[in-house]
Coordinates of C-alpha atoms in Angstrom, one line a residue:
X1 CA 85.7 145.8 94.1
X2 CA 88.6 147.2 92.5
X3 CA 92.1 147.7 93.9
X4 CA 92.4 150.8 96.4
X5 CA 95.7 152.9 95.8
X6 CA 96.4 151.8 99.2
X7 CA 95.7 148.3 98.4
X8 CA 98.3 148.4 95.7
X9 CA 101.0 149.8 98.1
X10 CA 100.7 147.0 100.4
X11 CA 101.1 144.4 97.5
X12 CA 103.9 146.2 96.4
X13 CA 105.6 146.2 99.6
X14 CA 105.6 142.2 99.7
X15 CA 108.9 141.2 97.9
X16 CA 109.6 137.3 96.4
X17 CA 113.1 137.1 96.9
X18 CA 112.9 138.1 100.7
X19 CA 110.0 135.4 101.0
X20 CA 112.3 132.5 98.9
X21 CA 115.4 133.1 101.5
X22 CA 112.9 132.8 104.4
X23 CA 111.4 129.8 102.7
X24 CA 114.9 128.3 102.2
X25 CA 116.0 128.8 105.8
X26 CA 112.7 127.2 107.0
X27 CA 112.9 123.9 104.6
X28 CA 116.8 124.0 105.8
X29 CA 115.5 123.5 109.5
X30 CA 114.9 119.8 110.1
X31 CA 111.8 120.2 112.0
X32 CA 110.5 116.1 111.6
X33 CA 107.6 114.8 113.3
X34 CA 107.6 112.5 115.3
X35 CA 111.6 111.9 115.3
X36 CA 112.5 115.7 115.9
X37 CA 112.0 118.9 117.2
X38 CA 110.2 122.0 115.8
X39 CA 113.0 124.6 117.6
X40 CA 114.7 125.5 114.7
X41 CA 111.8 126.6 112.5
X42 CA 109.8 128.5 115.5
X43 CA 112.8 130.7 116.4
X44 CA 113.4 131.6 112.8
X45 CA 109.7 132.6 112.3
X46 CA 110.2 134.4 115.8
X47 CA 112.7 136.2 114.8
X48 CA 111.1 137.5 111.3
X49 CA 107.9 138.4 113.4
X50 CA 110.2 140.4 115.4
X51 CA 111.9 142.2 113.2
X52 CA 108.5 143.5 111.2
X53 CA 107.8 145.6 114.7
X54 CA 105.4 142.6 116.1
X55 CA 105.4 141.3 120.0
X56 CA 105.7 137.8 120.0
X57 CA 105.0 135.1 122.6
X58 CA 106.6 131.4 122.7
X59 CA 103.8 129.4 124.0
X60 CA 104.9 126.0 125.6
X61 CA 103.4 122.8 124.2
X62 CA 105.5 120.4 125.7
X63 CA 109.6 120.2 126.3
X64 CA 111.8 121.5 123.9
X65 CA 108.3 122.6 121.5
X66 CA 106.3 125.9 121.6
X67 CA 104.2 127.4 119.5
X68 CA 105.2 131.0 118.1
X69 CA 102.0 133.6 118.7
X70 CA 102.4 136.8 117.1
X71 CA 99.8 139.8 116.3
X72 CA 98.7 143.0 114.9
X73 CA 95.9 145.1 117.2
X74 CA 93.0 147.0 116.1
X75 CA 90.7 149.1 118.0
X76 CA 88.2 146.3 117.9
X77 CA 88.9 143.2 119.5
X78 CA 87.6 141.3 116.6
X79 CA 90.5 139.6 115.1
X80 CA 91.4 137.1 111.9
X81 CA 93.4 133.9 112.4
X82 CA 96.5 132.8 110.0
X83 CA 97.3 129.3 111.3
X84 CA 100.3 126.9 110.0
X85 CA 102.3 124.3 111.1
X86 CA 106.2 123.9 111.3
X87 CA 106.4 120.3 111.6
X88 CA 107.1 118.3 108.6
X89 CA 106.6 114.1 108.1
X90 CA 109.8 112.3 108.2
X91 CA 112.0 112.4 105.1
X92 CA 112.2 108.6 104.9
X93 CA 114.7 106.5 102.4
X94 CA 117.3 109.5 101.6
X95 CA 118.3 107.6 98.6
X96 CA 114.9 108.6 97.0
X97 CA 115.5 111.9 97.3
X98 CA 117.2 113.6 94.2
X99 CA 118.5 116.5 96.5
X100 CA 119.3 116.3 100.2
X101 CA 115.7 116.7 102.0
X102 CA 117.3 119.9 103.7
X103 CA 119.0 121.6 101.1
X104 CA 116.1 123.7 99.5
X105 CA 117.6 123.5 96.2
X106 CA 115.7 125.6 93.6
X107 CA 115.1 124.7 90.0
X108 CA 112.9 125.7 87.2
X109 CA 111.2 128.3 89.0
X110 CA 110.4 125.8 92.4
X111 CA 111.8 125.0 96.1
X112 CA 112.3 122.1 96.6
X113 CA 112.9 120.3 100.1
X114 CA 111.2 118.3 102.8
X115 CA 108.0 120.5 104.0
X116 CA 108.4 123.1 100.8
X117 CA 105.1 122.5 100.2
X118 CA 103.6 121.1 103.5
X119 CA 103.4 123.4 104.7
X120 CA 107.1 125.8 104.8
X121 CA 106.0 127.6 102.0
X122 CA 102.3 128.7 103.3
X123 CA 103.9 129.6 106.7
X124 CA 106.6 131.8 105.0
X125 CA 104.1 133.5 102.5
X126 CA 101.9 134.2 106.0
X127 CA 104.9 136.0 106.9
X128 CA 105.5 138.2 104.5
X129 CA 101.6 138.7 104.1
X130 CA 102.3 140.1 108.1
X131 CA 105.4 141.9 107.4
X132 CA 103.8 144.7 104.4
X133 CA 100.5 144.4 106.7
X134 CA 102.7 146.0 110.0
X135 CA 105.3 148.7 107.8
X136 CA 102.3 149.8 106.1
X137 CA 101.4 152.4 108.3
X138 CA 97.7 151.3 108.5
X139 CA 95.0 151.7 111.1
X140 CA 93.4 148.9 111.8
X141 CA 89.9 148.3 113.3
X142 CA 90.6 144.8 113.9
X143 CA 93.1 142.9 114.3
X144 CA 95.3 139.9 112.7
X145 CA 96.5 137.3 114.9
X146 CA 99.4 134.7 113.5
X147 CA 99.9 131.1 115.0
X148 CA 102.8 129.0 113.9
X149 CA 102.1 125.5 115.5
X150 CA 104.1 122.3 117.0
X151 CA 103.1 117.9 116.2
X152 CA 100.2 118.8 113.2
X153 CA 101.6 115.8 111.5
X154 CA 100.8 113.7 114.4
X155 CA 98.4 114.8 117.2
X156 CA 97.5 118.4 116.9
X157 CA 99.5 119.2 120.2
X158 CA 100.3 122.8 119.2
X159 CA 96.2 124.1 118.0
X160 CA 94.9 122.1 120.8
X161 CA 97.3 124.2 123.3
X162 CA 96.3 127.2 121.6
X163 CA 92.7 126.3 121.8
X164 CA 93.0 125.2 125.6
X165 CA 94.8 128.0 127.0
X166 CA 92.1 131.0 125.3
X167 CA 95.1 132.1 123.0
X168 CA 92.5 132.3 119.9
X169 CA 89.6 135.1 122.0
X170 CA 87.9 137.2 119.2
X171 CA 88.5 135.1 116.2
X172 CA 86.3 135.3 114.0
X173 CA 87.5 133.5 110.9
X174 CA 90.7 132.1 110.3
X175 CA 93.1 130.5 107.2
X176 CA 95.1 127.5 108.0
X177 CA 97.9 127.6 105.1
X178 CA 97.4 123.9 103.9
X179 CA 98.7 123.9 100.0
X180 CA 95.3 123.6 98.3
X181 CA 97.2 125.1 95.4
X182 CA 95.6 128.3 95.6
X183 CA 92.3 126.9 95.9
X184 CA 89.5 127.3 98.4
X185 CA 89.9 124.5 100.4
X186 CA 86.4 124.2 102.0
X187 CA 85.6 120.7 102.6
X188 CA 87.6 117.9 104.5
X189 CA 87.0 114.2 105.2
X190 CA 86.7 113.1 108.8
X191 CA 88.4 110.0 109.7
X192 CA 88.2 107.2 112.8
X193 CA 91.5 105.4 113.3
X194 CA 90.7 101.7 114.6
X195 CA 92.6 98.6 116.2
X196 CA 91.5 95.3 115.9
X197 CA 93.0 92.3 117.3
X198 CA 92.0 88.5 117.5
X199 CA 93.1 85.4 119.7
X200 CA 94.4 82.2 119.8
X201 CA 96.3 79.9 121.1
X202 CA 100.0 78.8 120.6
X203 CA 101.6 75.6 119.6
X204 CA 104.9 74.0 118.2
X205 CA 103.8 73.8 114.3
X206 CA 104.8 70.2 114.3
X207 CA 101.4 69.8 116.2
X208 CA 99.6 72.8 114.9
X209 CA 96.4 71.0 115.2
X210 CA 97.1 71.4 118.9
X211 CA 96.8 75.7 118.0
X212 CA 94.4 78.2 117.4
X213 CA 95.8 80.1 114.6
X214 CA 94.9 84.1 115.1
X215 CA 96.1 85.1 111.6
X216 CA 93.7 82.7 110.3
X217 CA 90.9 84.8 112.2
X218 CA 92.5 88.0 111.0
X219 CA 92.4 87.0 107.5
X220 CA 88.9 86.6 107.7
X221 CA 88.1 89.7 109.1
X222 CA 90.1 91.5 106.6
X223 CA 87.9 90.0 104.1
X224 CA 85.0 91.7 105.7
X225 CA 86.8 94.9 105.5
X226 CA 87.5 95.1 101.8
X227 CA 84.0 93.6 101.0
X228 CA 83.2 96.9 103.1
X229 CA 85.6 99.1 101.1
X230 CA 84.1 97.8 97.7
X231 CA 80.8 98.9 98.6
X232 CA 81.7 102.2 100.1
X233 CA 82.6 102.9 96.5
X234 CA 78.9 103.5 95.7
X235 CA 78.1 106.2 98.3
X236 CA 79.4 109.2 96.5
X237 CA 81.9 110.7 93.9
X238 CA 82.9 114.1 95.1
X239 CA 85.1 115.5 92.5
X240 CA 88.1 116.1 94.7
X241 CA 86.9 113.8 97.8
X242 CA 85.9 110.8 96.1
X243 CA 84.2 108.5 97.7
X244 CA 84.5 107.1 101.8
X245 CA 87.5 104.4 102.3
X246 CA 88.3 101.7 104.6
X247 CA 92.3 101.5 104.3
X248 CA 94.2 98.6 106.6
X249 CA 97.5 100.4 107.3
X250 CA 99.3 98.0 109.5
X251 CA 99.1 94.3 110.3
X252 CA 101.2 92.3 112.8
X253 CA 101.1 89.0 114.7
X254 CA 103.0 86.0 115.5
X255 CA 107.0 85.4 116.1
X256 CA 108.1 83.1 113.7
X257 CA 107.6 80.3 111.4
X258 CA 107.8 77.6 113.8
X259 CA 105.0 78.7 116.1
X260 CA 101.1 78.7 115.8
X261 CA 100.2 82.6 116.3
X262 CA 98.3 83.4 119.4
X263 CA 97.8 86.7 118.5
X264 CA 97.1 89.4 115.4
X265 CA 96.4 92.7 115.4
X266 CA 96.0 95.3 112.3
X267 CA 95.5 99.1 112.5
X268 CA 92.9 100.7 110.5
X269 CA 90.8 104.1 109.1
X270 CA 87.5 104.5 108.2
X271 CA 87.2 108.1 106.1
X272 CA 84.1 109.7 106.5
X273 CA 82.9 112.7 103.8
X274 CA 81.2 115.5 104.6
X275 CA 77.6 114.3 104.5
X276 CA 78.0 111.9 106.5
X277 CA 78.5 111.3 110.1
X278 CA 81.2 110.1 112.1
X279 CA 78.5 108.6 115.0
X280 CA 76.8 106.5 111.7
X281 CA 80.3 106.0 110.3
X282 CA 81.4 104.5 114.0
X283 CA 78.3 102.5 114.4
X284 CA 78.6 101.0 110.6
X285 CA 82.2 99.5 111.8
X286 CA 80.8 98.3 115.1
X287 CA 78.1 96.7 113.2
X288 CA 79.7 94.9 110.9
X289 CA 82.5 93.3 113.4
X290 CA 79.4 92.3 115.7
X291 CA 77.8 90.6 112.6
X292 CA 81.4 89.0 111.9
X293 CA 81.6 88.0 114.8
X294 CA 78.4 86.2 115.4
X295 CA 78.8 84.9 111.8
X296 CA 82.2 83.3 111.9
X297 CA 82.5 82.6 116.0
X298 CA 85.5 84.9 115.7
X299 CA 86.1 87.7 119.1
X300 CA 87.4 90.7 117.2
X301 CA 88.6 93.2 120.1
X302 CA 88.2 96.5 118.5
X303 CA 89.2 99.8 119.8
X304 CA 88.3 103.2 118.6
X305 CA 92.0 105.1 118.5
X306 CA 91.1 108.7 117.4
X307 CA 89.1 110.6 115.1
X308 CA 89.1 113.6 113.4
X309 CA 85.9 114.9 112.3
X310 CA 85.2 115.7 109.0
X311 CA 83.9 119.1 107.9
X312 CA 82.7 121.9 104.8
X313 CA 82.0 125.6 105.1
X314 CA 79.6 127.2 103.4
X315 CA 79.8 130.0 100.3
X316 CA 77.8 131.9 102.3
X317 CA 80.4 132.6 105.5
X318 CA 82.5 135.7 105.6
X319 CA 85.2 133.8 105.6
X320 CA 84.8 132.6 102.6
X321 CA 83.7 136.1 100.6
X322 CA 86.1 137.8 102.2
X323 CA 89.1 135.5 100.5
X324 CA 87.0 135.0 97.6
X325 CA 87.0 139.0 97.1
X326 CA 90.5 139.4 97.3
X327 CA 91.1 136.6 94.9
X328 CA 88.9 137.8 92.4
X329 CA 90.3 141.6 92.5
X330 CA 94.1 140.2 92.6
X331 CA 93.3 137.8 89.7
X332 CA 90.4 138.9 87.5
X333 CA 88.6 135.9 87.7
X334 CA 86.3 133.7 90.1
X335 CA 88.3 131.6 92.4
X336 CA 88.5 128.2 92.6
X337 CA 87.2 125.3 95.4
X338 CA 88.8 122.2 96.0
X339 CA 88.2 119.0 98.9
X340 CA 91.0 118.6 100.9
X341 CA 92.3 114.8 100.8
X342 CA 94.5 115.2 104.1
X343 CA 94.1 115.9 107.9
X344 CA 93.9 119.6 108.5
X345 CA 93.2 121.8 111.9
X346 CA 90.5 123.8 110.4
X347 CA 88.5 121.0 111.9
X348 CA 89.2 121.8 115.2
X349 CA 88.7 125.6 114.5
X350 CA 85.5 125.1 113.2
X351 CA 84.8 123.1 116.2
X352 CA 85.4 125.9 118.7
X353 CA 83.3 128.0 116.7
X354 CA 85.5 129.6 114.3
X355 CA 85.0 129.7 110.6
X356 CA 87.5 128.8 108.7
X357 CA 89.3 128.0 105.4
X358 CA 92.1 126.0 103.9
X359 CA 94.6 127.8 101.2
X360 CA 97.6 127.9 100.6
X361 CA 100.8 127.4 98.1
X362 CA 101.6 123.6 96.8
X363 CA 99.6 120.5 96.4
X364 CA 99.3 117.2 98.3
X365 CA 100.2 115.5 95.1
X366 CA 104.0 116.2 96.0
X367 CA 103.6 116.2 99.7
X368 CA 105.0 113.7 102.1
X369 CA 106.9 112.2 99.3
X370 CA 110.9 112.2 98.2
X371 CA 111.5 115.2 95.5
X372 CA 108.5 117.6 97.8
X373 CA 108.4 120.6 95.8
X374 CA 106.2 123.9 95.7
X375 CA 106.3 126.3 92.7
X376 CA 107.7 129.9 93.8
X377 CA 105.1 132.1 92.2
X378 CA 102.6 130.2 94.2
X379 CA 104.4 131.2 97.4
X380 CA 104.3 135.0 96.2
X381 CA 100.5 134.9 94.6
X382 CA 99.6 133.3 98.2
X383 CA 101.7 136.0 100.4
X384 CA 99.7 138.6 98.1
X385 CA 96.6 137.3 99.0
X386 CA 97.3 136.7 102.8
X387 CA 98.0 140.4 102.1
X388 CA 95.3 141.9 100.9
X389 CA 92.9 139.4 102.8
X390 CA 93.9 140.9 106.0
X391 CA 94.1 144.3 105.2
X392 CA 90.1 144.4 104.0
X393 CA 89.3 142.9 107.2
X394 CA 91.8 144.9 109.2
X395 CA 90.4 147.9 107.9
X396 CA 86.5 146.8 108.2
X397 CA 86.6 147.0 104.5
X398 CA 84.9 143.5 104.4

């Protein structure tokens, strides 16, 4: 399907310089997660919703955080989802950072700054995309609803709000703006996030013999867990996904050198690729602590924290032809797929029973790391596809 004269209008009415200063004011507004506040970012993307003619609503996830809610109608109540988050990770050691986090310097043709690329630069193109969609003078059959989001990097606060108050009725797809660098993102991993902590019993280390060390019994469950990890190694090789992990993140016990440790605890993930199951994926960790346990005469307390389930769409969806279409007509060639190796909400979209898709400007390569860049022309080719996306579907042309 070739351009439409219309078609080309819109993309012509979607300019890079406007998107780079909205890009630059939204990496300029420290929105870090968990030691800060979203504010600053949602009442700039507010205000450019507002000022392309559109009715916005500030949806209150919890004090001092909202999400932003903004939307074009059609006659149909059918409508397509743009979803992206304004939180960014915490910068971390400054002194890594060859520019300040926050200054959005740009070099070479890129932005960079904390959240450029995760995920400023997908929520700004989204933007724009929204901006030629309402000046274009368009009827729409169906709509286009926009969701800027609160806490992705931590709990998914702002989607599950959305999701619990009926704010996403009639959505039949949607696009959550993760940089897949301008690949189809349609396959995630799943993950379970576990705590495990063994006993003991104290004593002055000049009588040690008198304690029950609870490292020691750490130690040896942490054996068990890489033994795990090794073999995990030989259940698949997904191109982008690899294969499933066991990562220990976090390990703390005891008070000092001078004192047998009564206690040890270590935080943990299991990652779990499509194909498999979380339930098997649980029950394989549950199994293997039971057999420890029995094995070594070592309690292991272990507690299920959270989990995120993995998930993969299908060629076949809408959703994906739809994108896939405009791709090919912008680009003159067939798109490209990719895994996505992070937490994303399309999870919890596809879980209330909404197709969905990851793309988006930038990479996780340079994400949640000092120097976080994302090339500029990405931004733009990304804005143009929002663009052009949303108008096929708009107009029932897809």
């Amino acid at each position: 399907m070739r351009l439409t004269e219309a078609e080309r209008r819109l993309l012509d009415g979607i300019e890079g310089e406007r998107l780079t200063d909205l890009l630059k004011r939204l990496v300029q507004a420290n929105s870090e997660n968990p030691t800060g506040t979203e504010r600053a970012v949602a009442e700039i993307v507010a205000a450019e919703l507002e000022a392309a003619g559109l009715r916005v609503e500030r949806q209150p996830v919890e004090r001092d955080r909202f999400n932003v809610i903004a939307g074009l109608e059609g006659s149909r109540p059918e409508r397509l989802l743009f979803n992206g988050h304004m939180d960014t990770v915490p910068a971390g050691d400054l002194g890594l950072w060859t520019d300040d986090p926050w200054a959005a310097a740009v070099r070479d043709g890129k932005l960079f700054g904390l959240g450029s690329a995760d995920m400023k630069a997908g929520v700004a193109a989204m933007i724009e995309a929204i901006r030629a969609l309402s000046l274009s003078g368009a009827s729409f059959e169906r709509g286009l609803l926009f969701t800027a989001v609160v806490d992705e990097e931590v709990g998914f606060k702002g989607t599950k709000a959305l999701l619990a108050e009926g704010k996403l009725a009639n959505c039949e797809m949607a696009c959550v703006s993760e940089p897949t660098g301008l690949r189809i993102g349609n396959r995630l991993k799943g993950a379970l996030e576990f705590s495990a902590r063994t006993s003991g019993r104290s004593a002055h280390t000049g009588i040690a013999f008198a304690g029950d060390n609870a490292i020691y019994k750490m130690g040896r469950y942490l054996e068990e867990l890489r033994r795990y990890n090794d073999a995990l190694k030989e259940r698949a090789d997904d191109a982008d996904l690899r294969y499933p992990t066991v990562n220990v993140g976090k390990v703390s016990g005891g008070v000092g050198v001078t004192l047998v440790p009564d206690r040890c605890e270590l935080e943990f993930d299991r990652q779990v690729l499509p194909g498999e199951t979380m339930e098997a994926a649980e029950r394989e960790i549950r199994e293997l602590t039971e057999a420890f346990s029995r094995r070594e005469g070592v309690d292991v307390e272990l507690i299920l924290r959270q989990k995120f389930d993995n998930w993969s769409v299908a060629d076949s969806e809408a959703v994906v032809r739809g994108l896939a279409g405009a791709l090919r007509d912008l680009h003159g060639a067939e798109p490209e797929y990719a895994g996505f190796n992070g937490y994303a909400e399309v999870e919890l979209l596809a879980a209330a029973g909404i197709p969905s898709v990851l793309y988006g400007p930038g990479t996780l390569d340079t994400a949640h790391a000092p120097n976080e860049f994302v090339p500029l022309d990405e931004a733009l080719a990304a804005a143009k596809a929002y663009a052009l996306w949303a108008y096929r579907f708009m107009t029932a042309a897809v």
